[in-house]
Short mmCIF file of C-alpha atoms in Angstrom, two decimals:
data_model
loop_
_atom_site.label_atom_id
_atom_site.label_comp_id
_atom_site.label_asym_id
_atom_site.label_seq_id
_atom_site.Cartn_x
_atom_site.Cartn_y
_atom_site.Cartn_z
CA ASP A 17 -0.06 0.00 0.03
CA ASP A 18 2.79 2.35 0.86
CA ASP A 19 4.52 1.63 -2.37
CA ASP A 20 1.15 2.26 -4.33
CA ASN A 21 0.75 5.58 -2.49
CA ARG A 22 4.35 6.65 -3.21
CA ILE A 23 3.82 5.81 -7.02
CA LYS A 24 0.51 7.73 -7.01
CA ARG A 25 2.14 10.72 -5.34
CA ARG A 26 5.11 10.51 -7.70
CA ASN A 27 2.75 10.38 -10.80
CA GLY A 28 0.62 13.24 -9.45
CA LYS A 29 3.83 15.36 -8.91
CA ARG A 30 4.90 14.65 -12.50
CA LYS A 31 1.47 15.57 -13.80
CA GLU A 32 1.65 18.87 -11.99
CA GLU A 33 5.15 19.61 -13.30
CA LYS A 34 3.90 18.85 -16.82
CA ASP A 35 0.78 21.13 -16.42
CA VAL A 36 3.10 23.95 -15.23
CA GLU A 37 5.46 23.29 -18.07
CA ARG A 38 2.54 23.36 -20.66
CA THR A 39 1.21 26.58 -19.07
CA THR A 40 4.67 28.19 -19.24
CA VAL A 41 4.97 27.24 -22.82
CA SER A 42 1.58 28.61 -23.61
CA ILE A 43 2.31 31.75 -21.74
CA ASN A 44 5.60 32.29 -23.45
CA PHE A 45 3.99 31.56 -26.82
CA VAL A 46 1.25 34.16 -26.19
CA LEU A 47 3.83 36.70 -25.10
CA LEU A 48 5.89 36.00 -28.16
CA LEU A 49 2.86 36.64 -30.45
CA LYS A 50 2.06 39.82 -28.55
CA LEU A 51 5.67 41.05 -28.86
CA ILE A 52 5.70 40.19 -32.62
CA GLU A 53 2.43 42.25 -32.96
CA LEU A 54 3.80 45.29 -31.07
CA SER A 55 7.00 45.18 -32.93
CA THR A 56 5.04 45.04 -36.33
CA MET A 57 3.16 48.13 -35.14
CA ALA A 58 6.20 49.96 -34.11
CA THR A 59 7.99 49.23 -37.46
CA ILE A 60 5.19 49.87 -39.74
CA PRO A 61 3.11 53.01 -39.06
CA SER A 62 -0.60 52.15 -38.90
CA HIS A 63 -3.44 54.27 -40.45
CA ASN A 64 -4.92 54.06 -36.97
CA LEU A 65 -2.14 56.30 -35.76
CA LEU A 66 -2.78 59.09 -38.15
CA LEU A 67 -6.16 59.04 -39.58
CA PRO A 68 -9.29 60.56 -38.04
CA ASN A 69 -11.26 57.23 -38.02
CA PRO A 70 -9.11 54.51 -36.75
CA ILE A 71 -9.68 51.09 -38.47
CA ASN A 72 -11.21 48.51 -36.23
CA GLN A 73 -8.69 45.65 -36.14
CA SER A 74 -10.56 43.37 -33.75
CA ALA A 75 -12.10 41.45 -36.64
CA HIS A 76 -8.70 40.75 -38.08
CA SER A 77 -7.00 39.73 -34.73
CA LEU A 78 -5.91 36.15 -34.18
CA SER A 79 -7.96 34.12 -31.84
CA LEU A 80 -5.90 32.02 -29.37
CA LYS A 81 -8.86 30.39 -27.28
CA SER A 82 -9.15 27.46 -29.56
CA HIS A 83 -5.43 26.57 -29.08
CA PHE A 84 -4.95 26.76 -25.33
CA PRO A 85 -6.96 25.88 -22.33
CA ARG A 86 -8.65 28.70 -20.53
CA SER A 87 -6.33 28.49 -17.45
CA SER A 88 -3.27 29.01 -19.63
CA LEU A 89 -4.40 32.34 -21.25
CA ILE A 90 -3.23 35.68 -20.09
CA THR A 91 -5.66 38.70 -20.13
CA PHE A 92 -3.88 41.72 -21.56
CA PRO A 93 -5.05 45.23 -20.71
CA ALA A 94 -7.01 46.93 -23.51
CA ARG A 95 -4.88 49.01 -25.81
CA SER A 96 -5.38 52.64 -25.87
CA SER A 97 -7.03 53.84 -29.02
CA PRO A 98 -5.78 55.66 -31.02
CA ALA A 99 -2.10 55.18 -30.17
CA ARG A 100 0.23 58.16 -30.08
CA ALA A 101 1.06 59.52 -33.58
CA ILE A 102 4.54 59.69 -34.95
CA SER A 103 6.53 62.35 -36.70
CA ARG A 104 9.59 60.52 -38.17
CA THR A 105 9.81 57.64 -40.59
CA ASP A 106 12.94 55.80 -39.21
CA GLU A 107 12.23 52.66 -37.34
CA ALA A 108 14.12 53.72 -34.15
CA SER A 109 12.15 56.86 -33.85
CA ILE A 110 8.85 55.16 -34.56
CA SER A 111 9.35 52.50 -31.98
CA SER A 112 10.54 54.94 -29.33
CA ARG A 113 7.55 57.33 -29.75
CA LEU A 114 4.75 54.90 -29.70
CA GLU A 115 3.44 55.79 -26.33
CA PRO A 116 0.16 54.58 -24.83
CA GLU A 117 -2.47 57.11 -24.01
CA SER A 118 -2.20 56.37 -20.29
CA TYR A 119 1.18 57.96 -20.13
CA GLY A 120 -0.51 61.42 -20.39
CA MET A 121 0.79 62.13 -23.76
CA THR A 122 -1.22 64.18 -26.35
CA THR A 123 -2.79 61.75 -28.71
CA ALA A 124 -3.57 62.30 -32.42
CA GLU A 125 -7.30 62.52 -31.52
CA ASP A 126 -6.47 65.21 -28.94
CA ILE A 127 -4.87 67.22 -31.67
CA ARG A 128 -7.81 66.74 -34.07
CA ARG A 129 -10.30 67.61 -31.18
CA ARG A 130 -8.22 70.88 -30.62
CA ASP A 131 -8.30 71.82 -34.20
CA ARG A 132 -12.18 71.18 -34.56
CA GLU A 133 -12.69 73.45 -31.46
CA ALA A 134 -10.49 76.16 -32.85
CA LYS A 135 -12.15 76.03 -36.15
CA GLU A 136 -15.60 76.20 -34.48
CA SER A 137 -14.64 79.11 -32.22
CA LYS A 138 -12.71 81.08 -34.97
CA SER A 139 -14.78 80.75 -38.18
CA LEU A 140 -13.54 81.89 -41.65
CA LYS A 141 -16.18 84.42 -42.14
CA ASP A 142 -15.04 86.35 -39.09
CA ARG A 143 -11.27 86.01 -39.74
CA TRP A 144 -11.00 85.92 -43.56
CA ARG A 145 -8.83 89.15 -43.73
CA LYS A 146 -6.24 87.74 -41.41
CA ILE A 147 -6.30 84.33 -43.30
CA GLN A 148 -5.71 86.26 -46.58
CA GLY A 149 -2.56 87.81 -45.03
CA GLU A 150 -3.76 91.15 -43.48
CA ASP A 151 -1.01 90.78 -40.71
CA ASP A 152 1.45 88.70 -42.93
CA TRP A 153 0.04 85.58 -41.13
CA ALA A 154 1.77 86.51 -37.89
CA GLY A 155 1.02 83.85 -35.18
CA LEU A 156 -0.83 81.69 -37.66
CA MET A 157 1.82 79.23 -38.95
CA ASP A 158 3.49 78.15 -35.75
CA PRO A 159 1.45 76.49 -34.25
CA MET A 160 -0.58 75.98 -37.43
CA ASP A 161 -3.97 77.75 -37.39
CA PRO A 162 -6.57 75.07 -38.48
CA VAL A 163 -8.48 77.63 -40.47
CA LEU A 164 -5.51 78.81 -42.44
CA ARG A 165 -4.58 75.07 -42.96
CA SER A 166 -8.09 74.38 -44.39
CA GLU A 167 -7.82 77.33 -46.69
CA LEU A 168 -4.42 76.49 -47.99
CA ILE A 169 -5.65 72.98 -48.79
CA ARG A 170 -8.83 74.41 -50.39
CA TYR A 171 -6.82 76.79 -52.64
CA GLY A 172 -4.36 74.08 -53.42
CA ASP A 173 -7.22 71.80 -54.68
CA LEU A 174 -8.21 74.72 -56.89
CA ALA A 175 -4.77 74.51 -58.41
CA GLN A 176 -4.75 70.79 -58.53
CA ALA A 177 -7.93 70.91 -60.61
CA CYS A 178 -5.87 72.40 -63.40
CA TYR A 179 -3.73 69.30 -63.56
CA ASP A 180 -6.70 66.83 -63.18
CA ALA A 181 -8.62 68.51 -66.09
CA PHE A 182 -5.68 68.91 -68.36
CA ASP A 183 -5.04 66.64 -71.27
CA PHE A 184 -1.46 65.63 -71.05
CA ASP A 185 -1.71 62.60 -73.56
CA PRO A 186 0.32 63.40 -76.84
CA PHE A 187 -1.78 60.56 -78.58
CA SER A 188 -4.90 62.66 -77.96
CA ARG A 189 -6.22 65.20 -80.56
CA TYR A 190 -7.05 67.47 -77.65
CA CYS A 191 -3.66 67.32 -75.95
CA GLY A 192 -2.94 70.54 -74.36
CA SER A 193 -6.61 71.55 -73.75
CA CYS A 194 -9.01 71.15 -70.89
CA ARG A 195 -10.96 67.89 -70.91
CA PHE A 196 -14.10 69.57 -69.57
CA THR A 197 -16.27 72.58 -70.37
CA ARG A 198 -16.02 75.47 -67.93
CA HIS A 199 -19.60 75.08 -66.65
CA LYS A 200 -18.98 71.42 -65.69
CA LEU A 201 -15.31 71.79 -64.63
CA PHE A 202 -15.82 71.10 -60.94
CA ASP A 203 -18.61 68.62 -61.09
CA SER A 204 -16.55 66.53 -63.76
CA LEU A 205 -13.72 66.39 -61.26
CA GLY A 206 -16.05 65.38 -58.32
CA ILE A 207 -15.80 68.74 -56.64
CA PHE A 208 -19.52 69.13 -56.04
CA ASP A 209 -19.38 71.76 -53.13
CA SER A 210 -16.67 74.02 -54.41
CA GLY A 211 -18.87 77.11 -54.03
CA TYR A 212 -17.30 78.60 -57.21
CA GLU A 213 -18.51 79.10 -60.72
CA VAL A 214 -15.89 79.32 -63.49
CA ALA A 215 -16.16 82.57 -65.29
CA ARG A 216 -13.62 82.02 -68.09
CA TYR A 217 -10.83 79.71 -69.24
CA LEU A 218 -7.21 81.03 -69.65
CA TYR A 219 -4.78 80.16 -72.59
CA ALA A 220 -1.25 80.95 -73.54
CA THR A 221 0.66 80.69 -76.64
CA SER A 222 3.05 77.76 -76.86
CA ASN A 223 5.41 79.57 -79.29
CA ILE A 224 7.71 80.87 -76.55
CA ASN A 225 10.88 79.05 -75.62
CA LEU A 226 9.49 76.66 -72.84
CA PRO A 227 9.34 73.42 -74.96
CA ASN A 228 9.36 71.25 -71.78
CA PHE A 229 6.39 72.92 -70.29
CA PHE A 230 3.81 72.84 -73.22
CA SER A 231 2.01 69.78 -74.20
CA LYS A 232 1.43 69.11 -77.89
CA SER A 233 -0.55 66.43 -79.86
CA ARG A 234 1.10 63.99 -82.34
CA TRP A 235 -2.05 64.34 -84.55
CA SER A 236 -1.90 66.41 -87.69
CA LYS A 237 -5.36 67.93 -87.10
CA VAL A 238 -5.66 69.15 -83.58
CA TRP A 239 -7.80 71.43 -81.58
CA SER A 240 -4.98 74.16 -81.59
CA LYS A 241 -1.37 74.10 -82.82
CA ASN A 242 -0.15 77.15 -80.88
CA ALA A 243 -2.14 77.27 -77.63
CA ASN A 244 -2.24 75.42 -74.30
CA TRP A 245 -4.91 75.70 -71.55
CA MET A 246 -3.36 77.40 -68.57
CA GLY A 247 -6.04 77.66 -65.91
CA TYR A 248 -9.25 79.58 -65.11
CA VAL A 249 -10.92 82.61 -63.37
CA ALA A 250 -13.76 81.68 -61.01
CA VAL A 251 -15.98 83.60 -58.60
CA SER A 252 -17.69 82.37 -55.46
CA ASP A 253 -21.48 81.77 -56.12
CA ASP A 254 -24.51 83.26 -54.59
CA ASP A 255 -25.39 80.29 -52.58
CA GLU A 256 -26.22 81.24 -48.98
CA ALA A 257 -24.08 78.46 -47.50
CA THR A 258 -20.99 79.70 -49.53
CA ARG A 259 -21.40 83.32 -48.48
CA ARG A 260 -21.75 82.29 -44.70
CA ARG A 261 -18.69 80.18 -45.01
CA LEU A 262 -16.49 82.56 -46.83
CA GLY A 263 -17.71 85.79 -45.25
CA ARG A 264 -17.24 87.51 -48.54
CA ARG A 265 -17.29 87.15 -52.24
CA ASP A 266 -13.98 85.75 -53.64
CA ILE A 267 -12.53 85.95 -57.13
CA ALA A 268 -10.11 82.94 -57.52
CA ILE A 269 -7.55 82.72 -60.32
CA ALA A 270 -5.86 79.29 -60.78
CA TRP A 271 -2.79 78.69 -62.97
CA ARG A 272 -1.56 75.37 -64.26
CA GLY A 273 2.00 74.33 -63.59
CA THR A 274 4.00 71.18 -64.14
CA VAL A 275 3.18 67.75 -62.50
CA THR A 276 6.54 65.92 -62.43
CA GLN A 277 8.66 67.00 -65.37
CA LEU A 278 11.14 69.60 -64.20
CA GLU A 279 12.98 69.99 -67.51
CA TRP A 280 11.31 73.36 -67.90
CA ILE A 281 13.59 74.91 -65.36
CA ALA A 282 16.54 74.33 -67.70
CA ASP A 283 14.59 76.26 -70.41
CA LEU A 284 14.53 79.40 -68.24
CA LYS A 285 16.72 82.18 -69.64
CA ASP A 286 17.44 82.93 -66.08
CA PHE A 287 17.63 86.54 -66.95
CA LEU A 288 15.82 89.47 -65.31
CA LYS A 289 14.47 92.26 -67.30
CA PRO A 290 12.15 95.29 -66.48
CA VAL A 291 8.52 94.33 -66.16
CA SER A 292 7.76 97.61 -67.96
CA ALA A 293 9.34 96.25 -71.04
CA ASN A 294 6.53 93.67 -71.35
CA GLY A 295 3.73 96.21 -71.00
CA PHE A 296 3.28 96.45 -67.23
CA ARG A 297 2.24 99.81 -65.91
CA CYS A 298 5.33 100.04 -63.57
CA PRO A 299 7.06 103.57 -62.93
CA ASP A 300 10.25 101.96 -61.78
CA PRO A 301 12.58 100.33 -64.39
CA ALA A 302 14.41 98.67 -61.58
CA VAL A 303 11.48 96.38 -60.95
CA LYS A 304 12.35 93.23 -62.79
CA ALA A 305 11.17 89.71 -63.31
CA GLU A 306 12.41 86.49 -65.13
CA SER A 307 12.09 87.04 -68.78
CA GLY A 308 10.67 83.52 -69.49
CA PHE A 309 7.83 84.02 -66.97
CA LEU A 310 7.14 87.55 -68.46
CA ASP A 311 7.03 86.11 -72.01
CA LEU A 312 4.61 83.23 -70.91
CA TYR A 313 2.35 85.81 -69.39
CA THR A 314 2.37 88.48 -72.06
CA ASP A 315 2.98 86.88 -75.41
CA LYS A 316 0.13 86.20 -77.82
CA ASP A 317 -0.47 84.74 -81.33
CA THR A 318 -2.93 86.77 -83.44
CA SER A 319 -3.44 83.88 -85.80
CA CYS A 320 -4.83 81.63 -83.00
CA ASN A 321 -8.38 81.92 -81.64
CA PHE A 322 -7.33 80.87 -78.17
CA SER A 323 -4.14 82.95 -77.74
CA LYS A 324 -4.79 86.01 -79.96
CA PHE A 325 -5.14 87.73 -76.53
CA SER A 326 -2.24 87.18 -74.17
CA ALA A 327 -2.83 85.37 -70.82
CA ARG A 328 -2.38 88.72 -69.12
CA GLU A 329 -5.06 90.34 -71.24
CA GLN A 330 -7.38 87.56 -70.78
CA VAL A 331 -7.03 87.50 -66.91
CA LEU A 332 -6.90 91.30 -66.43
CA THR A 333 -10.06 91.93 -68.45
CA GLU A 334 -11.95 89.20 -66.54
CA VAL A 335 -10.88 90.57 -63.21
CA LYS A 336 -11.95 94.05 -64.28
CA ARG A 337 -15.36 92.79 -65.28
CA LEU A 338 -15.88 90.97 -62.06
CA VAL A 339 -14.74 93.75 -59.71
CA GLU A 340 -16.96 96.15 -61.49
CA ARG A 341 -19.93 93.79 -61.18
CA HIS A 342 -19.33 92.75 -57.52
CA GLY A 343 -16.96 95.43 -56.06
CA ASP A 344 -19.63 97.75 -54.72
CA GLU A 345 -22.04 95.08 -53.29
CA GLU A 346 -22.63 95.05 -49.65
CA GLU A 347 -20.61 92.00 -48.92
CA ASP A 348 -16.78 92.30 -49.02
CA LEU A 349 -14.70 91.20 -51.95
CA SER A 350 -11.29 89.51 -52.22
CA ILE A 351 -8.91 88.45 -55.12
CA THR A 352 -6.97 85.27 -54.54
CA VAL A 353 -4.47 83.77 -57.04
CA THR A 354 -3.22 80.27 -56.70
CA GLY A 355 -0.82 78.11 -58.63
CA HIS A 356 1.76 75.32 -58.35
CA SER A 357 5.27 75.21 -59.79
CA LEU A 358 5.41 77.53 -62.75
CA GLY A 359 1.84 78.29 -62.12
CA GLY A 360 3.03 79.79 -58.88
CA ALA A 361 5.26 82.22 -60.65
CA LEU A 362 2.28 83.24 -62.87
CA ALA A 363 0.14 83.61 -59.65
CA VAL A 364 2.70 86.04 -58.24
CA LEU A 365 2.96 88.03 -61.56
CA THR A 366 -0.88 88.24 -61.77
CA ALA A 367 -1.29 89.37 -58.16
CA TYR A 368 1.38 92.08 -58.68
CA ASP A 369 -0.23 93.05 -62.02
CA VAL A 370 -3.82 93.29 -60.70
CA ALA A 371 -2.50 95.66 -58.07
CA GLU A 372 -0.19 97.67 -60.14
CA MET A 373 -3.01 98.21 -62.61
CA GLY A 374 -5.28 99.37 -59.76
CA LEU A 375 -7.94 96.76 -60.73
CA ASN A 376 -8.41 96.05 -57.00
CA ARG A 377 -10.09 99.29 -56.54
CA THR A 378 -13.86 99.63 -56.98
CA ARG A 379 -15.70 102.58 -58.47
CA ARG A 380 -16.33 104.02 -55.00
CA GLY A 381 -12.61 103.67 -54.21
CA LYS A 382 -12.70 100.61 -51.83
CA VAL A 383 -9.51 98.56 -51.95
CA VAL A 384 -9.85 94.88 -52.48
CA PRO A 385 -7.30 92.68 -50.79
CA VAL A 386 -5.10 90.74 -53.26
CA THR A 387 -3.42 87.51 -52.07
CA ALA A 388 -1.38 84.81 -53.80
CA PHE A 389 -1.09 81.31 -52.27
CA THR A 390 1.67 79.46 -54.19
CA TYR A 391 2.82 75.90 -53.95
CA GLY A 392 6.38 74.92 -54.88
CA GLY A 393 6.73 78.21 -56.71
CA PRO A 394 10.14 79.49 -58.00
CA ARG A 395 11.60 82.92 -57.52
CA VAL A 396 10.05 85.37 -59.88
CA GLY A 397 11.81 88.80 -59.59
CA ASN A 398 14.59 90.85 -58.04
CA ILE A 399 14.57 92.56 -54.60
CA ARG A 400 12.95 95.68 -56.09
CA PHE A 401 10.16 93.47 -57.36
CA LYS A 402 9.63 92.26 -53.86
CA GLU A 403 9.62 95.80 -52.50
CA ARG A 404 7.17 97.07 -55.02
CA MET A 405 4.75 94.17 -54.17
CA GLU A 406 4.92 95.19 -50.55
CA GLU A 407 4.33 98.92 -51.41
CA LEU A 408 1.18 97.73 -53.33
CA GLY A 409 -0.04 95.70 -50.34
CA VAL A 410 0.06 92.35 -52.20
CA LYS A 411 0.23 89.44 -49.80
CA VAL A 412 2.03 86.29 -50.77
CA LEU A 413 2.29 82.99 -48.79
CA ARG A 414 4.54 80.32 -50.26
CA VAL A 415 4.10 76.67 -49.39
CA VAL A 416 7.23 74.69 -50.11
CA ASN A 417 8.82 71.36 -49.48
CA GLU A 418 12.31 71.93 -48.10
CA HIS A 419 13.71 69.46 -50.47
CA ASP A 420 12.19 70.89 -53.65
CA VAL A 421 14.73 72.29 -56.06
CA VAL A 422 12.16 74.41 -57.81
CA ALA A 423 11.54 76.65 -54.79
CA LYS A 424 15.29 77.26 -54.82
CA SER A 425 15.37 78.31 -58.49
CA PRO A 426 16.28 80.52 -60.26
CA GLY A 427 19.00 82.46 -58.43
CA LEU A 428 20.54 79.41 -56.84
CA PHE A 429 23.66 81.47 -55.63
CA LEU A 430 22.55 85.05 -55.75
CA ASN A 431 19.35 85.43 -53.79
CA GLU A 432 17.72 86.82 -50.70
CA SER A 433 19.92 84.49 -48.49
CA ALA A 434 23.21 86.12 -49.62
CA PRO A 435 25.06 88.44 -47.37
CA HIS A 436 23.82 91.96 -47.34
CA ALA A 437 27.00 93.39 -48.74
CA LEU A 438 26.93 90.89 -51.60
CA LYS A 439 23.29 91.63 -52.43
CA LYS A 440 23.94 95.35 -52.40
CA LEU A 441 26.96 94.78 -54.79
CA ALA A 442 25.08 92.38 -57.12
CA GLY A 443 21.66 94.03 -56.77
CA GLY A 444 21.84 95.39 -60.38
CA LEU A 445 22.74 92.08 -62.06
CA PRO A 446 20.30 90.35 -64.20
CA TRP A 447 20.45 87.12 -62.25
CA CYS A 448 20.06 88.26 -58.60
CA TYR A 449 16.72 87.01 -57.50
CA CYS A 450 14.53 87.39 -54.31
CA HIS A 451 11.59 85.44 -53.09
CA VAL A 452 8.51 87.51 -52.21
CA GLY A 453 6.10 87.24 -49.09
CA GLU A 454 6.14 84.65 -46.42
CA LYS A 455 7.20 81.11 -46.43
CA LEU A 456 5.60 77.95 -44.87
CA PRO A 457 8.42 75.24 -44.98
CA LEU A 458 7.26 71.67 -44.95
CA ASP A 459 9.43 68.45 -44.95
CA HIS A 460 8.19 65.28 -46.47
CA GLN A 461 10.54 63.30 -44.29
CA ASN A 462 8.24 64.10 -41.28
CA SER A 463 5.38 62.09 -42.82
CA PRO A 464 5.39 58.40 -42.00
CA PHE A 465 3.31 57.89 -45.19
CA LEU A 466 5.96 59.10 -47.66
CA LYS A 467 9.33 57.57 -48.70
CA PRO A 468 12.10 59.47 -47.02
CA SER A 469 14.25 59.47 -50.13
CA VAL A 470 14.68 62.76 -51.96
CA ASP A 471 13.45 62.54 -55.60
CA LEU A 472 13.44 65.70 -57.41
CA SER A 473 9.97 65.22 -59.11
CA THR A 474 8.18 63.67 -56.12
CA ALA A 475 9.41 66.26 -53.84
CA HIS A 476 7.76 68.80 -56.09
CA ASN A 477 4.40 67.10 -56.29
CA LEU A 478 1.31 69.30 -55.37
CA GLU A 479 -0.69 66.35 -53.85
CA ALA A 480 2.30 65.58 -51.56
CA LEU A 481 2.40 69.28 -50.45
CA LEU A 482 -1.41 69.10 -49.57
CA HIS A 483 -0.77 65.90 -47.71
CA LEU A 484 1.95 67.56 -45.72
CA LEU A 485 -0.13 70.52 -45.02
CA ASP A 486 -2.90 68.28 -43.64
CA GLY A 487 -0.49 66.74 -41.24
CA TYR A 488 1.49 69.90 -40.16
CA HIS A 489 0.81 71.39 -36.80
CA GLY A 490 3.79 73.53 -36.23
CA LYS A 491 7.61 73.25 -35.89
CA GLY A 492 8.64 70.24 -33.87
CA GLN A 493 4.99 68.88 -33.73
CA ARG A 494 4.52 65.45 -34.71
CA PHE A 495 2.71 64.65 -38.02
CA VAL A 496 -1.04 64.05 -37.58
CA LEU A 497 -3.60 64.17 -40.50
CA SER A 498 -6.05 66.69 -39.41
CA SER A 499 -8.88 66.50 -42.00
CA GLY A 500 -8.32 62.84 -43.00
CA ARG A 501 -7.33 63.80 -46.45
CA ASP A 502 -6.75 60.42 -48.22
CA PRO A 503 -2.98 59.77 -48.45
CA ALA A 504 -3.66 57.62 -51.71
CA LEU A 505 -4.05 60.99 -53.56
CA VAL A 506 -0.35 61.45 -53.21
CA ASN A 507 0.29 58.49 -55.68
CA LYS A 508 -2.16 60.00 -58.14
CA ALA A 509 0.66 61.04 -60.41
CA SER A 510 3.71 59.94 -58.55
CA ASP A 511 5.34 57.01 -56.68
CA PHE A 512 5.83 58.62 -53.32
CA LEU A 513 3.87 56.54 -50.74
CA LYS A 514 5.65 53.87 -49.01
CA ASP A 515 5.13 50.47 -50.62
CA HIS A 516 3.40 48.81 -47.62
CA PHE A 517 0.33 51.04 -48.02
CA MET A 518 -0.22 49.12 -51.22
CA VAL A 519 -1.36 52.05 -53.28
CA PRO A 520 -0.12 51.81 -56.92
CA PRO A 521 1.93 54.57 -58.37
CA ASN A 522 0.53 56.95 -61.04
CA TRP A 523 -2.81 55.34 -60.61
CA ARG A 524 -5.01 58.24 -61.98
CA GLN A 525 -6.17 57.70 -65.60
CA ASP A 526 -9.26 57.65 -67.78
CA ALA A 527 -10.92 54.44 -68.40
CA ASN A 528 -9.30 52.69 -71.37
CA LYS A 529 -7.22 55.89 -71.69
CA GLY A 530 -10.16 57.73 -73.16
CA MET A 531 -10.87 55.08 -75.89
CA VAL A 532 -14.44 54.01 -76.63
CA ARG A 533 -16.09 51.48 -78.87
CA ASN A 534 -18.04 52.89 -81.88
CA THR A 535 -21.06 51.40 -83.39
CA GLU A 536 -18.93 49.17 -85.59
CA GLY A 537 -17.10 47.69 -82.66
CA ARG A 538 -13.79 49.62 -83.24
CA TRP A 539 -11.97 51.35 -80.55
CA ILE A 540 -11.63 55.18 -81.33
CA GLN A 541 -11.04 58.46 -79.58
CA PRO A 542 -14.43 60.11 -79.16
CA ASP A 543 -15.01 63.70 -80.30
CA ARG A 544 -15.30 66.23 -77.52
CA ILE A 545 -17.33 69.49 -77.30
CA ARG A 546 -15.27 72.14 -79.10
CA ALA A 547 -12.65 73.72 -76.68
CA GLU A 548 -13.90 77.10 -75.63
CA ASP A 549 -12.32 80.21 -76.89
CA HIS A 550 -14.98 82.44 -75.30
CA HIS A 551 -13.31 85.84 -75.48
CA ALA A 552 -15.98 88.32 -74.32
CA PRO A 553 -17.50 90.49 -77.06
CA ASP A 554 -16.53 93.48 -75.17
CA ILE A 555 -12.90 92.47 -74.58
CA HIS A 556 -11.59 95.19 -76.90
CA HIS A 557 -13.38 97.83 -74.97
CA LEU A 558 -12.12 96.54 -71.72
CA LEU A 559 -8.52 96.42 -73.02
CA THR A 560 -8.97 100.00 -74.12
CA GLN A 561 -10.00 100.96 -70.58
CA LEU A 562 -6.98 99.09 -69.21
CA HIS A 563 -4.57 100.88 -71.42
CA HIS A 564 -6.27 104.28 -71.32
CA PRO A 565 -8.04 104.51 -67.89
CA SER A 566 -10.08 107.65 -67.41
#
């Protein structure tokens, strides 16, 4: 009996040891899985960390209950949601900055809540003059004012519309034109609540020496051999919701630039000349701008229906018409010019020209504020050009990626950053440039969505700039998407998103590249509504008034 009892006790002890061993293995395995999960989260930034509406991962988590007895499972504390956002892309920084909410750190949702409360308490309609640069955006960029951010993204979208609507395809008969009529521009692009109506399209002659900027068709019969669509003039509509939101009526001018190709920079003559030489009403011959920009803005081709009036004449006459129509209404009026890349240079020239011509004054003498929001724009003129814009009260805010070469051109060596003595000595040289207005510097390496490498074309991408704007909260602040702008837009015409987000590069294109089947079953390019060359019947009268004001 004693021997039997000893054997039973020994077997029971061995069974307990095995149970403990199995439980230990189970616990270690569960811990290992948890560590792998946390390591993966730390290495690959999750949408949950940065987007307004975190993705529910519970449906995708691995269930361990079927593999281990209930006694061997460990109950882990619920993970705080959302986790702390991150501002750098290197793995060490990501893993070190993933802090749970219980540590008292400010979370991404806290930042978004703060932005929402600020926008609700400080609406655009009450602050639009400050947002338009009345005080040169003092105190609005660091920390980033949420209303200013929202407006910068909105005007950036107006500039992006020029790219999305432009026909770049050299195999298209309509290459170089807009793919949509002006009355359906925004609706065709899916912008159903823009609050603006397009008043006219803008064209420029392609006969100037910027071959890498203009797009031309390979067809022999085309919509125009000597013109390219360059943008549009729009005005905010009479909808009550639009008027309440904006707090005034707004004339918006958007110029097209370049999507990825940067060869046009090499085409620049990099030579400053007096703006008065191109017809500007400027009393000071020392006010100079880059000659290629001036030619693009002022040249015309009288044999072409679309560019028989220069881009300058087209935009000034339309601004004059709209200011005369709306300038003396009870509600306030503003003029806002926007553009990306070379379009940013045209935006600066237009803003200056409108003020120099006095088109921002109503019949009753009221001064209409003129503002230019540019994205990745180059330098345009010399230091005297900058000073003259300040004298006229024109406000310019430049949004740039710090790694973008276009924003550093032209005047790579002689510019506003040169020592004062050197600038004074070289001020009269025809290649000493100076940026205008205020600068909002962004860095794509702060976004965990974007590849950290510096590629010249992707660093210049407009959609990437708008993505960076959405996540920017001030110097040293971590990157958190404020409005939830879809990061996939970055890859619309680039390969800039990190590969693990699984968004294909250059994904935006027309179905079948615009080809359709005709009644005979053949694939053809369909005819479009004739491109609009709608120069107003009274444009000659308006031009006479511009050249010979009463």
